[in-house]
């Protein structure tokens, strides 16, 4: 097992953790005055800004307001009104990477009119990008680019129209005879199929890995694993049959062991993946349509879905990635020999703040979703399974952990 | 010339026009109580709502606010605070179709946290969909769907990375030997390359036309004609050379006659279209890469760009569409015989409120951008050019006019 933890950073992590745990907005030191507009701002907007400490400086015009707050990372920072009716305020240092936030204006929770908008926490709202030391791996570069395709397809078992995104690698349209493996990649709870493209930069991560020759080219499919049964953003499906009608697999995703049963029932999404999505993708893209060339991965709830759905369908998937969403235990595998035969990779990852007590922001048990993920993964490897455990340094249950996880996971895929 | 104006609707238009011109928020009649959540809301959000009169009922929680307004269609409607700290308010009837709006909370202009967000008026902000009698032509249906592809490409003349969307028709991936004509389709001022997909539903309009056999399949390319020289949303281009460097065509788009000179200089965008975009699309998509199989069209500023760029490059484009963006006069065509030889269609359209005094909301001259567009188009047709003039009933300078224009324009394209 290749284990990658950057322990040299622990001391720094500790001090930032203290900042994050302090609930006061005052800080002992003056913020560094090297503010830059956030890259997550709308075009031409000078605010919000970030500095090299990872602080956020927000600004909004609200001439008649009594109270304005920046709501970021679980803390509401008060903004101060200037003589010109302009409110400004500064947060404590934030983790590197992407964070959702909002403004609170006299009690109204609203998006910041200056930021781009992202779907998370069950709504389209503001997000801010804190520059990261390793941001180069998801930067937009002048390299060959794949495409993010917005796809409307008919889920044949329900005759309803569904929405997904498909990343095709840079050379996909060059050679009509070339076929590709496929990674099915899922978002977290309160997010949707736009997350991996917008917040995750999955396309740029892959473009950059491919340009450096560090990964094999494959297709990535991003569906909506959270909105099943709810209204579709694009309007009601026409002539929709009840979800699950005619499904041969309905029910299996309640899960082995109990992972699927932690308040979640993934059977409807399992039905979509197995009976609608995989057949659609194999019929409409130049895939290599067999088990050795299919992977599934996801973050948080998407990791739990991957855990449950992939393990129930080892004839469909050979590579499994679980980012901040639990781990696989030997107990839940009835036939380790058969499992080893079929599963080419089990990848498990977390943010360091999620699992390392020294780095954590709050009390309580580490986010293991059923035991210590590192110990579980080591036990699985001891049983002969090809495993990889990764910890993202100085990040929590957030997108920087998952960008890095994809960046670690992708080069391991489809290596046979 | 096929002219399509629905004069039967003039009486109704007149009465709605009176509503729209009244600047008071009181209405003689009680609003009809058949409210429905707008289809432009975020998933699961019950507000804002619309009724069958086209009124909008907005709602926001702002417990400590002193003043909340709905800013829609140039009018600020006051919201009223209930005992529960929830503010609600109702607008006058709006035109059918799509409208940008925002909330004003104690002086802060912010997006409505309940709506989806669209790029217009120079920012990502709220939009609302008023149900239209003809909305079926842009509805999401269970028909074969094309794809909207988000494309990052290198503008070779400047070595910078640019961003566009490409619609490929439903069967594009089926037959690798099939080649397609291309429509280059531009947004308006303050909008960007996302407009025709998000607000315009260009993909759904084409999917539906194709399913009914009413149009020939073609590729649509949507680039950003307004942000040239400004910062890119996706970060700075790498290794970017000055815009216009090495352009053989730079300068021509200042335009014949003076259309291009109305405060606009389209030469940088002309350079992108002619020297970067068209060659990129022809090299990377299965186009029919010749003049008879290329069209250009656009709305408002995009129509002016089409006017200027297409007329300066008649060896590149054969079909021209100008939606609410002026018309072509015989005066600006030096050789009518050559023009007739090369140009297979000049399509000009407007919303009825833009050009018909009986339907207009405010005073001043009709939006002709250089004369009466209908008279100009009739004169062009009299000179032997294939022309089509269309007026969208009961709509103004807004997206419903342009959705309908595309719906009228697309079936006329590439008919030889």
Coordinates of N, CA and C in Angstrom, one line a residue, chain A residues 61-66 105-106, chain B residues 64-69 87 104-108:
Chain A
X61 N -22.3 46.9 -0.8 CA -23.0 48.2 -0.6 C -24.4 47.9 0.0
X62 N -24.7 48.5 1.1 CA -26.0 48.3 1.8 C -26.3 49.5 2.6
X63 N -26.6 50.6 1.9 CA -26.6 51.9 2.6 C -27.5 52.0 3.8
X64 N -28.6 51.3 3.8 CA -29.6 51.4 4.9 C -29.6 50.3 5.8
X65 N -28.6 49.4 5.7 CA -28.7 48.2 6.5 C -28.2 48.5 7.9
X66 N -28.7 47.7 8.9 CA -28.3 47.8 10.3 C -27.2 46.8 10.6
X105 N -27.7 40.0 5.4 CA -28.0 41.4 5.4 C -29.3 41.6 6.2
X106 N -29.2 42.2 7.3 CA -30.4 42.4 8.2 C -31.2 41.1 8.3
Chain B
X64 N -34.7 41.6 10.1 CA -34.3 43.0 10.6 C -34.3 44.1 9.6
X65 N -34.8 43.8 8.4 CA -34.7 44.8 7.3 C -35.7 45.9 7.5
X66 N -35.4 47.0 7.0 CA -36.3 48.2 7.0 C -37.1 48.3 5.6
X67 N -36.4 47.8 4.6 CA -37.0 48.0 3.2 C -36.5 46.9 2.3
X68 N -37.5 46.2 1.7 CA -37.1 45.2 0.7 C -37.9 45.5 -0.6
X69 N -37.2 45.4 -1.7 CA -37.9 45.7 -3.0 C -37.6 44.5 -4.0
X87 N -40.9 38.8 4.0 CA -41.3 39.9 3.1 C -41.9 39.3 1.8
X104 N -33.6 44.2 -3.6 CA -32.9 45.3 -3.0 C -33.3 45.3 -1.5
X105 N -32.3 44.9 -0.7 CA -32.5 44.7 0.8 C -31.8 45.8 1.5
X106 N -32.5 46.8 2.0 CA -31.9 47.9 2.7 C -30.8 48.5 1.9
X107 N -31.0 48.7 0.6 CA -30.1 49.3 -0.3 C -29.1 48.4 -0.9
X108 N -29.0 47.1 -0.5 CA -28.1 46.1 -1.1 C -28.8 45.5 -2.3

